[in-house]
C-alpha cells in the first residue's frame, strides 16, 4: 500500500470485490452444478459442516487450502481443478468469506470464480439438498 492510500475497512473491501463477481443465488448454483456447468466448493469449517450437513456433490476445501487446491497449475491441485475456465462457486456459511475467497481465486486466473449469495444458510433455506446434518 502506498503511503498516500488510506486503509480500507472490511465492509469497503467486501463491496469492492463483489463489484467484480457475478454472484449467484442458491437455486441457480444448484442447477448449474447439476448440469455440470459449475463446481460447488464448500469452504465452511468442519464444525459447521458437522452441525448443518453437506451439499451433495460439493467439493469440500478448507479456506486455508483453497488457492492451493483450486489452482489448475498448482502441484497440490484437486482433480476437479481442470482449468482456468472452470466456473467455481465458493460457498461459506452466510456469503461473506466466500466473496473474498472467490476474489482470491480470480487473482489466480480463475476468471469465472464467484460465490453464493447468502452461503450455505441460503441454500438450506431454499430447501435444496443437504446430507448428514447433525440435528
Tab-separated table of C-alpha atoms in Angstrom:
chain	number	residue	atom	x	y	z
A	1	UNK	CA	0.000	0.000	0.000
A	2	UNK	CA	1.398	3.390	-0.931
A	3	UNK	CA	1.849	5.880	1.898
A	4	UNK	CA	-0.817	8.202	0.458
A	5	UNK	CA	-3.518	5.485	0.327
A	6	UNK	CA	-5.930	5.310	3.210
A	7	UNK	CA	-6.634	1.969	4.852
A	8	UNK	CA	-9.686	0.111	3.582
A	9	UNK	CA	-12.142	-1.377	6.084
A	10	UNK	CA	-13.569	-4.845	5.577
A	11	UNK	CA	-17.004	-3.567	4.513
A	12	UNK	CA	-15.474	-1.430	1.779
A	13	UNK	CA	-13.182	-4.259	0.697
A	14	UNK	CA	-16.157	-6.601	0.503
A	15	UNK	CA	-18.070	-4.077	-1.618
A	16	UNK	CA	-15.075	-3.687	-3.936
A	17	UNK	CA	-14.514	-7.393	-4.539
A	18	UNK	CA	-18.217	-8.029	-5.054
A	19	UNK	CA	-18.280	-5.477	-7.887
A	20	UNK	CA	-16.188	-7.924	-9.931
A	21	UNK	CA	-18.138	-11.062	-9.009
A	22	UNK	CA	-21.182	-12.389	-10.800
A	23	UNK	CA	-22.662	-13.652	-7.518
A	24	UNK	CA	-25.432	-16.206	-7.824
A	25	UNK	CA	-28.447	-17.381	-5.863
A	26	UNK	CA	-28.719	-20.868	-4.388
A	27	UNK	CA	-31.154	-22.270	-6.942
A	28	UNK	CA	-29.003	-21.085	-9.866
A	29	UNK	CA	-25.922	-22.663	-8.254
A	30	UNK	CA	-27.825	-25.924	-7.731
A	31	UNK	CA	-28.989	-26.014	-11.351
A	32	UNK	CA	-25.522	-25.156	-12.699
A	33	UNK	CA	-23.894	-27.889	-10.626
A	34	UNK	CA	-26.486	-30.489	-11.678
A	35	UNK	CA	-25.912	-29.563	-15.326
A	36	UNK	CA	-22.142	-29.944	-14.914
A	37	UNK	CA	-21.636	-26.227	-15.549
A	38	UNK	CA	-20.199	-25.286	-12.151
A	39	UNK	CA	-18.096	-26.743	-9.375
A	40	UNK	CA	-19.503	-26.008	-5.919
A	41	UNK	CA	-16.749	-25.557	-3.329
A	42	UNK	CA	-17.680	-25.587	0.350
A	43	UNK	CA	-15.126	-23.683	2.455
A	44	UNK	CA	-17.001	-23.862	5.784
A	45	UNK	CA	-15.016	-25.161	8.696
A	46	UNK	CA	-15.578	-28.711	9.953
A	47	UNK	CA	-17.794	-27.831	12.931
A	48	UNK	CA	-20.323	-26.099	10.661
A	49	UNK	CA	-20.310	-28.960	8.187
A	50	UNK	CA	-20.855	-31.444	11.018
A	51	UNK	CA	-23.663	-29.366	12.526
A	52	UNK	CA	-25.501	-28.341	9.356
A	53	UNK	CA	-24.569	-31.024	6.829
A	54	UNK	CA	-23.100	-31.032	3.348
A	55	UNK	CA	-24.234	-30.068	-0.109
A	56	UNK	CA	-24.225	-33.289	-2.150
A	57	UNK	CA	-21.524	-33.167	-4.819
A	58	UNK	CA	-19.772	-30.090	-3.440
A	59	UNK	CA	-16.003	-30.237	-3.121
A	60	UNK	CA	-15.029	-29.565	0.491
A	61	UNK	CA	-11.863	-27.480	0.771
A	62	UNK	CA	-10.850	-25.706	3.953
A	63	UNK	CA	-10.450	-21.968	3.359
A	64	UNK	CA	-6.743	-22.035	4.198
A	65	UNK	CA	-6.156	-24.597	1.405
A	66	UNK	CA	-8.437	-23.120	-1.243
A	67	UNK	CA	-5.899	-21.468	-3.536
A	68	UNK	CA	-3.570	-24.485	-3.438
A	69	UNK	CA	-6.365	-26.931	-4.227
A	70	UNK	CA	-8.070	-24.898	-6.985
A	71	UNK	CA	-5.039	-23.532	-8.869
A	72	UNK	CA	-5.044	-25.513	-12.135
A	73	UNK	CA	-1.255	-25.084	-12.326
A	74	UNK	CA	-0.607	-25.969	-8.694
A	75	UNK	CA	1.228	-29.064	-7.512
A	76	UNK	CA	-1.439	-29.665	-4.822
A	77	UNK	CA	-4.468	-29.090	-7.003
A	78	UNK	CA	-7.629	-31.123	-6.635
A	79	UNK	CA	-8.524	-33.319	-9.640
A	80	UNK	CA	-11.594	-31.109	-10.139
A	81	UNK	CA	-9.359	-28.060	-10.797
A	82	UNK	CA	-9.288	-28.705	-14.512
A	83	UNK	CA	-8.549	-25.265	-15.921
A	84	UNK	CA	-8.845	-21.512	-15.629
A	85	UNK	CA	-12.226	-21.527	-17.405
A	86	UNK	CA	-13.814	-23.613	-14.663
A	87	UNK	CA	-16.866	-21.962	-13.130
A	88	UNK	CA	-16.272	-22.199	-9.393
A	89	UNK	CA	-18.987	-21.246	-6.904
A	90	UNK	CA	-17.485	-20.761	-3.452
A	91	UNK	CA	-19.806	-21.396	-0.517
A	92	UNK	CA	-19.233	-20.308	3.058
A	93	UNK	CA	-21.791	-20.193	5.846
A	94	UNK	CA	-23.511	-16.875	5.083
A	95	UNK	CA	-21.861	-15.469	1.939
A	96	UNK	CA	-19.180	-13.132	3.281
A	97	UNK	CA	-15.899	-15.064	3.422
A	98	UNK	CA	-16.824	-16.710	0.133
A	99	UNK	CA	-16.750	-13.349	-1.679
A	100	UNK	CA	-13.187	-12.724	-0.533
A	101	UNK	CA	-12.224	-16.300	-1.393
A	102	UNK	CA	-13.702	-16.033	-4.899
A	103	UNK	CA	-11.798	-12.788	-5.451
A	104	UNK	CA	-8.597	-14.584	-4.459
A	105	UNK	CA	-9.322	-17.361	-6.969
A	106	UNK	CA	-9.827	-14.730	-9.655
A	107	UNK	CA	-6.348	-13.423	-8.913
A	108	UNK	CA	-5.093	-16.928	-9.769
A	109	UNK	CA	-6.746	-16.638	-13.168
A	110	UNK	CA	-9.978	-18.485	-12.400
A	111	UNK	CA	-11.918	-15.688	-14.095
A	112	UNK	CA	-15.329	-17.345	-13.648
A	113	UNK	CA	-14.994	-17.823	-9.884
A	114	UNK	CA	-17.873	-16.403	-7.893
A	115	UNK	CA	-19.767	-17.093	-4.698
A	116	UNK	CA	-23.180	-18.000	-3.396
A	117	UNK	CA	-25.298	-15.129	-2.106
A	118	UNK	CA	-26.251	-15.979	1.462
A	119	UNK	CA	-23.961	-19.014	1.572
A	120	UNK	CA	-24.944	-22.407	2.889
A	121	UNK	CA	-27.717	-20.902	5.002
A	122	UNK	CA	-29.430	-19.571	1.852
A	123	UNK	CA	-29.001	-22.976	0.199
A	124	UNK	CA	-30.684	-24.703	3.124
A	125	UNK	CA	-33.407	-22.039	3.411
A	126	UNK	CA	-34.290	-22.666	-0.259
A	127	UNK	CA	-34.891	-26.311	0.600
A	128	UNK	CA	-32.051	-27.545	-1.604
A	129	UNK	CA	-30.426	-30.925	-0.885
A	130	UNK	CA	-28.328	-31.313	2.264
A	131	UNK	CA	-26.924	-34.524	3.687
A	132	UNK	CA	-25.540	-35.527	7.058
A	133	UNK	CA	-26.916	-32.738	9.256
A	134	UNK	CA	-26.347	-33.427	12.937
A	135	UNK	CA	-29.694	-32.331	14.157
